[in-house]
Amino acid sequence: MWSLMKIFLYIMRCRIDYFVQIYEKFLRNWLILRDRLHDYWGMLAKPPKL
């Protein structure tokens, strides 16, 4: 019985690590994308003077 619990907890921990990795990757991509969009909107709002 205890061995089953240990296996279950191990699987859950691996799953959680996996989801955290995906979440961090998604968050980083979202922040990069948001910064790019922000720069783009800034350029549109006030076009660079040549």
mmCIF file with all atom_site columns, N, CA and C in Angstrom:
data_model
loop_
_atom_site.group_PDB
_atom_site.id
_atom_site.type_symbol
_atom_site.label_atom_id
_atom_site.label_alt_id
_atom_site.label_comp_id
_atom_site.label_asym_id
_atom_site.label_entity_id
_atom_site.label_seq_id
_atom_site.pdbx_PDB_ins_code
_atom_site.Cartn_x
_atom_site.Cartn_y
_atom_site.Cartn_z
_atom_site.occupancy
_atom_site.B_iso_or_equiv
_atom_site.pdbx_formal_charge
_atom_site.auth_seq_id
_atom_site.auth_comp_id
_atom_site.auth_asym_id
_atom_site.auth_atom_id
_atom_site.pdbx_PDB_model_num
ATOM 1   N N  . MET A 1 1  ? 0.823  -1.201 0.000   1.00 0.00 ? 1  MET A N  1
ATOM 2   C CA . MET A 1 1  ? 0.000  0.000  0.000   1.00 0.00 ? 1  MET A CA 1
ATOM 3   C C  . MET A 1 1  ? 0.863  1.261  0.000   1.00 0.00 ? 1  MET A C  1
ATOM 4   N N  . TRP A 1 2  ? 1.873  1.271  0.877   1.00 0.00 ? 2  TRP A N  1
ATOM 5   C CA . TRP A 1 2  ? 2.728  2.453  0.945   1.00 0.00 ? 2  TRP A CA 1
ATOM 6   C C  . TRP A 1 2  ? 3.526  2.646  -0.331  1.00 0.00 ? 2  TRP A C  1
ATOM 7   N N  . SER A 1 3  ? 3.925  1.530  -0.928  1.00 0.00 ? 3  SER A N  1
ATOM 8   C CA . SER A 1 3  ? 4.702  1.656  -2.167  1.00 0.00 ? 3  SER A CA 1
ATOM 9   C C  . SER A 1 3  ? 3.850  2.305  -3.259  1.00 0.00 ? 3  SER A C  1
ATOM 10  N N  . LEU A 1 4  ? 2.567  1.957  -3.299  1.00 0.00 ? 4  LEU A N  1
ATOM 11  C CA . LEU A 1 4  ? 1.672  2.582  -4.278  1.00 0.00 ? 4  LEU A CA 1
ATOM 12  C C  . LEU A 1 4  ? 1.586  4.085  -4.043  1.00 0.00 ? 4  LEU A C  1
ATOM 13  N N  . MET A 1 5  ? 1.486  4.482  -2.773  1.00 0.00 ? 5  MET A N  1
ATOM 14  C CA . MET A 1 5  ? 1.419  5.907  -2.454  1.00 0.00 ? 5  MET A CA 1
ATOM 15  C C  . MET A 1 5  ? 2.694  6.615  -2.884  1.00 0.00 ? 5  MET A C  1
ATOM 16  N N  . LYS A 1 6  ? 3.847  5.976  -2.624  1.00 0.00 ? 6  LYS A N  1
ATOM 17  C CA . LYS A 1 6  ? 5.119  6.590  -3.011  1.00 0.00 ? 6  LYS A CA 1
ATOM 18  C C  . LYS A 1 6  ? 5.191  6.768  -4.519  1.00 0.00 ? 6  LYS A C  1
ATOM 19  N N  . ILE A 1 7  ? 4.798  5.729  -5.260  1.00 0.00 ? 7  ILE A N  1
ATOM 20  C CA . ILE A 1 7  ? 4.814  5.815  -6.721  1.00 0.00 ? 7  ILE A CA 1
ATOM 21  C C  . ILE A 1 7  ? 3.889  6.934  -7.188  1.00 0.00 ? 7  ILE A C  1
ATOM 22  N N  . PHE A 1 8  ? 2.705  6.996  -6.601  1.00 0.00 ? 8  PHE A N  1
ATOM 23  C CA . PHE A 1 8  ? 1.733  8.020  -6.976  1.00 0.00 ? 8  PHE A CA 1
ATOM 24  C C  . PHE A 1 8  ? 2.293  9.420  -6.718  1.00 0.00 ? 8  PHE A C  1
ATOM 25  N N  . LEU A 1 9  ? 2.888  9.608  -5.535  1.00 0.00 ? 9  LEU A N  1
ATOM 26  C CA . LEU A 1 9  ? 3.459  10.914 -5.200  1.00 0.00 ? 9  LEU A CA 1
ATOM 27  C C  . LEU A 1 9  ? 4.597  11.267 -6.153  1.00 0.00 ? 9  LEU A C  1
ATOM 28  N N  . TYR A 1 10 ? 5.422  10.279 -6.492  1.00 0.00 ? 10 TYR A N  1
ATOM 29  C CA . TYR A 1 10 ? 6.526  10.522 -7.418  1.00 0.00 ? 10 TYR A CA 1
ATOM 30  C C  . TYR A 1 10 ? 5.999  10.978 -8.775  1.00 0.00 ? 10 TYR A C  1
ATOM 31  N N  . ILE A 1 11 ? 4.968  10.276 -9.270  1.00 0.00 ? 11 ILE A N  1
ATOM 32  C CA . ILE A 1 11 ? 4.378  10.648 -10.560 1.00 0.00 ? 11 ILE A CA 1
ATOM 33  C C  . ILE A 1 11 ? 3.804  12.058 -10.478 1.00 0.00 ? 11 ILE A C  1
ATOM 34  N N  . MET A 1 12 ? 3.112  12.361 -9.390  1.00 0.00 ? 12 MET A N  1
ATOM 35  C CA . MET A 1 12 ? 2.524  13.691 -9.240  1.00 0.00 ? 12 MET A CA 1
ATOM 36  C C  . MET A 1 12 ? 3.603  14.764 -9.222  1.00 0.00 ? 12 MET A C  1
ATOM 37  N N  . ARG A 1 13 ? 4.711  14.488 -8.526  1.00 0.00 ? 13 ARG A N  1
ATOM 38  C CA . ARG A 1 13 ? 5.781  15.471 -8.464  1.00 0.00 ? 13 ARG A CA 1
ATOM 39  C C  . ARG A 1 13 ? 6.364  15.707 -9.857  1.00 0.00 ? 13 ARG A C  1
ATOM 40  N N  . CYS A 1 14 ? 6.565  14.635 -10.607 1.00 0.00 ? 14 CYS A N  1
ATOM 41  C CA . CYS A 1 14 ? 7.081  14.775 -11.970 1.00 0.00 ? 14 CYS A CA 1
ATOM 42  C C  . CYS A 1 14 ? 6.109  15.594 -12.820 1.00 0.00 ? 14 CYS A C  1
ATOM 43  N N  . ARG A 1 15 ? 4.825  15.303 -12.678 1.00 0.00 ? 15 ARG A N  1
ATOM 44  C CA . ARG A 1 15 ? 3.813  16.047 -13.425 1.00 0.00 ? 15 ARG A CA 1
ATOM 45  C C  . ARG A 1 15 ? 3.866  17.528 -13.088 1.00 0.00 ? 15 ARG A C  1
ATOM 46  N N  . ILE A 1 16 ? 3.985  17.829 -11.788 1.00 0.00 ? 16 ILE A N  1
ATOM 47  C CA . ILE A 1 16 ? 4.003  19.228 -11.349 1.00 0.00 ? 16 ILE A CA 1
ATOM 48  C C  . ILE A 1 16 ? 5.226  19.934 -11.928 1.00 0.00 ? 16 ILE A C  1
ATOM 49  N N  . ASP A 1 17 ? 6.399  19.287 -11.871 1.00 0.00 ? 17 ASP A N  1
ATOM 50  C CA . ASP A 1 17 ? 7.604  19.883 -12.446 1.00 0.00 ? 17 ASP A CA 1
ATOM 51  C C  . ASP A 1 17 ? 7.402  20.160 -13.926 1.00 0.00 ? 17 ASP A C  1
ATOM 52  N N  . TYR A 1 18 ? 6.780  19.206 -14.609 1.00 0.00 ? 18 TYR A N  1
ATOM 53  C CA . TYR A 1 18 ? 6.536  19.335 -16.043 1.00 0.00 ? 18 TYR A CA 1
ATOM 54  C C  . TYR A 1 18 ? 5.643  20.540 -16.319 1.00 0.00 ? 18 TYR A C  1
ATOM 55  N N  . PHE A 1 19 ? 4.558  20.671 -15.550 1.00 0.00 ? 19 PHE A N  1
ATOM 56  C CA . PHE A 1 19 ? 3.640  21.793 -15.748 1.00 0.00 ? 19 PHE A CA 1
ATOM 57  C C  . PHE A 1 19 ? 4.321  23.113 -15.419 1.00 0.00 ? 19 PHE A C  1
ATOM 58  N N  . VAL A 1 20 ? 5.158  23.119 -14.386 1.00 0.00 ? 20 VAL A N  1
ATOM 59  C CA . VAL A 1 20 ? 5.870  24.349 -14.027 1.00 0.00 ? 20 VAL A CA 1
ATOM 60  C C  . VAL A 1 20 ? 6.792  24.762 -15.167 1.00 0.00 ? 20 VAL A C  1
ATOM 61  N N  . GLN A 1 21 ? 7.491  23.794 -15.767 1.00 0.00 ? 21 GLN A N  1
ATOM 62  C CA . GLN A 1 21 ? 8.358  24.105 -16.906 1.00 0.00 ? 21 GLN A CA 1
ATOM 63  C C  . GLN A 1 21 ? 7.557  24.721 -18.038 1.00 0.00 ? 21 GLN A C  1
ATOM 64  N N  . ILE A 1 22 ? 6.432  24.093 -18.395 1.00 0.00 ? 22 ILE A N  1
ATOM 65  C CA . ILE A 1 22 ? 5.597  24.608 -19.481 1.00 0.00 ? 22 ILE A CA 1
ATOM 66  C C  . ILE A 1 22 ? 5.112  26.012 -19.141 1.00 0.00 ? 22 ILE A C  1
ATOM 67  N N  . TYR A 1 23 ? 4.685  26.202 -17.889 1.00 0.00 ? 23 TYR A N  1
ATOM 68  C CA . TYR A 1 23 ? 4.153  27.495 -17.471 1.00 0.00 ? 23 TYR A CA 1
ATOM 69  C C  . TYR A 1 23 ? 5.233  28.572 -17.559 1.00 0.00 ? 23 TYR A C  1
ATOM 70  N N  . GLU A 1 24 ? 6.451  28.252 -17.097 1.00 0.00 ? 24 GLU A N  1
ATOM 71  C CA . GLU A 1 24 ? 7.538  29.230 -17.158 1.00 0.00 ? 24 GLU A CA 1
ATOM 72  C C  . GLU A 1 24 ? 7.858  29.590 -18.603 1.00 0.00 ? 24 GLU A C  1
ATOM 73  N N  . LYS A 1 25 ? 7.896  28.567 -19.482 1.00 0.00 ? 25 LYS A N  1
ATOM 74  C CA . LYS A 1 25 ? 8.184  28.815 -20.887 1.00 0.00 ? 25 LYS A CA 1
ATOM 75  C C  . LYS A 1 25 ? 7.121  29.724 -21.493 1.00 0.00 ? 25 LYS A C  1
ATOM 76  N N  . PHE A 1 26 ? 5.851  29.403 -21.195 1.00 0.00 ? 26 PHE A N  1
ATOM 77  C CA . PHE A 1 26 ? 4.734  30.190 -21.705 1.00 0.00 ? 26 PHE A CA 1
ATOM 78  C C  . PHE A 1 26 ? 4.820  31.623 -21.192 1.00 0.00 ? 26 PHE A C  1
ATOM 79  N N  . LEU A 1 27 ? 5.113  31.777 -19.893 1.00 0.00 ? 27 LEU A N  1
ATOM 80  C CA . LEU A 1 27 ? 5.176  33.102 -19.287 1.00 0.00 ? 27 LEU A CA 1
ATOM 81  C C  . LEU A 1 27 ? 6.299  33.921 -19.924 1.00 0.00 ? 27 LEU A C  1
ATOM 82  N N  . ARG A 1 28 ? 7.460  33.296 -20.134 1.00 0.00 ? 28 ARG A N  1
ATOM 83  C CA . ARG A 1 28 ? 8.591  34.007 -20.728 1.00 0.00 ? 28 ARG A CA 1
ATOM 84  C C  . ARG A 1 28 ? 8.236  34.458 -22.142 1.00 0.00 ? 28 ARG A C  1
ATOM 85  N N  . ASN A 1 29 ? 7.661  33.546 -22.942 1.00 0.00 ? 29 ASN A N  1
ATOM 86  C CA . ASN A 1 29 ? 7.264  33.910 -24.303 1.00 0.00 ? 29 ASN A CA 1
ATOM 87  C C  . ASN A 1 29 ? 6.252  35.042 -24.283 1.00 0.00 ? 29 ASN A C  1
ATOM 88  N N  . TRP A 1 30 ? 5.300  34.982 -23.347 1.00 0.00 ? 30 TRP A N  1
ATOM 89  C CA . TRP A 1 30 ? 4.269  36.016 -23.258 1.00 0.00 ? 30 TRP A CA 1
ATOM 90  C C  . TRP A 1 30 ? 4.900  37.362 -22.912 1.00 0.00 ? 30 TRP A C  1
ATOM 91  N N  . LEU A 1 31 ? 5.860  37.381 -21.984 1.00 0.00 ? 31 LEU A N  1
ATOM 92  C CA . LEU A 1 31 ? 6.500  38.643 -21.613 1.00 0.00 ? 31 LEU A CA 1
ATOM 93  C C  . LEU A 1 31 ? 7.276  39.217 -22.794 1.00 0.00 ? 31 LEU A C  1
ATOM 94  N N  . ILE A 1 32 ? 7.994  38.361 -23.533 1.00 0.00 ? 32 ILE A N  1
ATOM 95  C CA . ILE A 1 32 ? 8.739  38.822 -24.708 1.00 0.00 ? 32 ILE A CA 1
ATOM 96  C C  . ILE A 1 32 ? 7.773  39.396 -25.734 1.00 0.00 ? 32 ILE A C  1
ATOM 97  N N  . LEU A 1 33 ? 6.691  38.658 -25.989 1.00 0.00 ? 33 LEU A N  1
ATOM 98  C CA . LEU A 1 33 ? 5.697  39.108 -26.958 1.00 0.00 ? 33 LEU A CA 1
ATOM 99  C C  . LEU A 1 33 ? 5.089  40.432 -26.520 1.00 0.00 ? 33 LEU A C  1
ATOM 100 N N  . ARG A 1 34 ? 4.782  40.558 -25.234 1.00 0.00 ? 34 ARG A N  1
ATOM 101 C CA . ARG A 1 34 ? 4.176  41.791 -24.731 1.00 0.00 ? 34 ARG A CA 1
ATOM 102 C C  . ARG A 1 34 ? 5.130  42.971 -24.904 1.00 0.00 ? 34 ARG A C  1
ATOM 103 N N  . ASP A 1 35 ? 6.426  42.751 -24.613 1.00 0.00 ? 35 ASP A N  1
ATOM 104 C CA . ASP A 1 35 ? 7.396  43.829 -24.801 1.00 0.00 ? 35 ASP A CA 1
ATOM 105 C C  . ASP A 1 35 ? 7.467  44.238 -26.263 1.00 0.00 ? 35 ASP A C  1
ATOM 106 N N  . ARG A 1 36 ? 7.469  43.269 -27.172 1.00 0.00 ? 36 ARG A N  1
ATOM 107 C CA . ARG A 1 36 ? 7.522  43.581 -28.598 1.00 0.00 ? 36 ARG A CA 1
ATOM 108 C C  . ARG A 1 36 ? 6.297  44.371 -29.020 1.00 0.00 ? 36 ARG A C  1
ATOM 109 N N  . LEU A 1 37 ? 5.118  43.920 -28.563 1.00 0.00 ? 37 LEU A N  1
ATOM 110 C CA . LEU A 1 37 ? 3.886  44.641 -28.901 1.00 0.00 ? 37 LEU A CA 1
ATOM 111 C C  . LEU A 1 37 ? 3.933  46.056 -28.340 1.00 0.00 ? 37 LEU A C  1
ATOM 112 N N  . HIS A 1 38 ? 4.451  46.200 -27.142 1.00 0.00 ? 38 HIS A N  1
ATOM 113 C CA . HIS A 1 38 ? 4.547  47.516 -26.517 1.00 0.00 ? 38 HIS A CA 1
ATOM 114 C C  . HIS A 1 38 ? 5.443  48.427 -27.361 1.00 0.00 ? 38 HIS A C  1
ATOM 115 N N  . ASP A 1 39 ? 6.611  47.923 -27.780 1.00 0.00 ? 39 ASP A N  1
ATOM 116 C CA . ASP A 1 39 ? 7.508  48.710 -28.634 1.00 0.00 ? 39 ASP A CA 1
ATOM 117 C C  . ASP A 1 39 ? 6.815  49.075 -29.935 1.00 0.00 ? 39 ASP A C  1
ATOM 118 N N  . TYR A 1 40 ? 6.092  48.101 -30.510 1.00 0.00 ? 40 TYR A N  1
ATOM 119 C CA . TYR A 1 40 ? 5.413  48.318 -31.782 1.00 0.00 ? 40 TYR A CA 1
ATOM 120 C C  . TYR A 1 40 ? 4.357  49.410 -31.645 1.00 0.00 ? 40 TYR A C  1
ATOM 121 N N  . TRP A 1 41 ? 3.535  49.334 -30.596 1.00 0.00 ? 41 TRP A N  1
ATOM 122 C CA . TRP A 1 41 ? 2.503  50.354 -30.378 1.00 0.00 ? 41 TRP A CA 1
ATOM 123 C C  . TRP A 1 41 ? 3.151  51.707 -30.114 1.00 0.00 ? 41 TRP A C  1
ATOM 124 N N  . GLY A 1 42 ? 4.285  51.705 -29.407 1.00 0.00 ? 42 GLY A N  1
ATOM 125 C CA . GLY A 1 42 ? 4.994  52.961 -29.166 1.00 0.00 ? 42 GLY A CA 1
ATOM 126 C C  . GLY A 1 42 ? 5.446  53.586 -30.478 1.00 0.00 ? 42 GLY A C  1
ATOM 127 N N  . MET A 1 43 ? 5.947  52.760 -31.398 1.00 0.00 ? 43 MET A N  1
ATOM 128 C CA . MET A 1 43 ? 6.376  53.253 -32.705 1.00 0.00 ? 43 MET A CA 1
ATOM 129 C C  . MET A 1 43 ? 5.186  53.796 -33.481 1.00 0.00 ? 43 MET A C  1
ATOM 130 N N  . LEU A 1 44 ? 4.038  53.098 -33.404 1.00 0.00 ? 44 LEU A N  1
ATOM 131 C CA . LEU A 1 44 ? 2.849  53.554 -34.128 1.00 0.00 ? 44 LEU A CA 1
ATOM 132 C C  . LEU A 1 44 ? 2.342  54.874 -33.554 1.00 0.00 ? 44 LEU A C  1
ATOM 133 N N  . ALA A 1 45 ? 2.369  54.991 -32.234 1.00 0.00 ? 45 ALA A N  1
ATOM 134 C CA . ALA A 1 45 ? 1.836  56.190 -31.592 1.00 0.00 ? 45 ALA A CA 1
ATOM 135 C C  . ALA A 1 45 ? 2.661  57.415 -31.978 1.00 0.00 ? 45 ALA A C  1
ATOM 136 N N  . LYS A 1 46 ? 3.991  57.273 -31.909 1.00 0.00 ? 46 LYS A N  1
ATOM 137 C CA . LYS A 1 46 ? 4.843  58.387 -32.316 1.00 0.00 ? 46 LYS A CA 1
ATOM 138 C C  . LYS A 1 46 ? 5.886  57.855 -33.288 1.00 0.00 ? 46 LYS A C  1
ATOM 139 N N  . PRO A 1 47 ? 5.663  58.034 -34.579 1.00 0.00 ? 47 PRO A N  1
ATOM 140 C CA . PRO A 1 47 ? 6.604  57.506 -35.567 1.00 0.00 ? 47 PRO A CA 1
ATOM 141 C C  . PRO A 1 47 ? 7.993  58.117 -35.389 1.00 0.00 ? 47 PRO A C  1
ATOM 142 N N  . PRO A 1 48 ? 9.030  57.323 -35.581 1.00 0.00 ? 48 PRO A N  1
ATOM 143 C CA . PRO A 1 48 ? 10.396 57.847 -35.429 1.00 0.00 ? 48 PRO A CA 1
ATOM 144 C C  . PRO A 1 48 ? 10.673 58.935 -36.455 1.00 0.00 ? 48 PRO A C  1
ATOM 145 N N  . LYS A 1 49 ? 11.291 60.001 -35.982 1.00 0.00 ? 49 LYS A N  1
ATOM 146 C CA . LYS A 1 49 ? 11.640 61.101 -36.901 1.00 0.00 ? 49 LYS A CA 1
ATOM 147 C C  . LYS A 1 49 ? 12.891 60.715 -37.684 1.00 0.00 ? 49 LYS A C  1
ATOM 148 N N  . LEU A 1 50 ? 12.820 60.878 -38.982 1.00 0.00 ? 50 LEU A N  1
ATOM 149 C CA . LEU A 1 50 ? 13.962 60.516 -39.827 1.00 0.00 ? 50 LEU A CA 1
ATOM 150 C C  . LEU A 1 50 ? 14.983 61.637 -39.831 1.00 0.00 ? 50 LEU A C  1
#
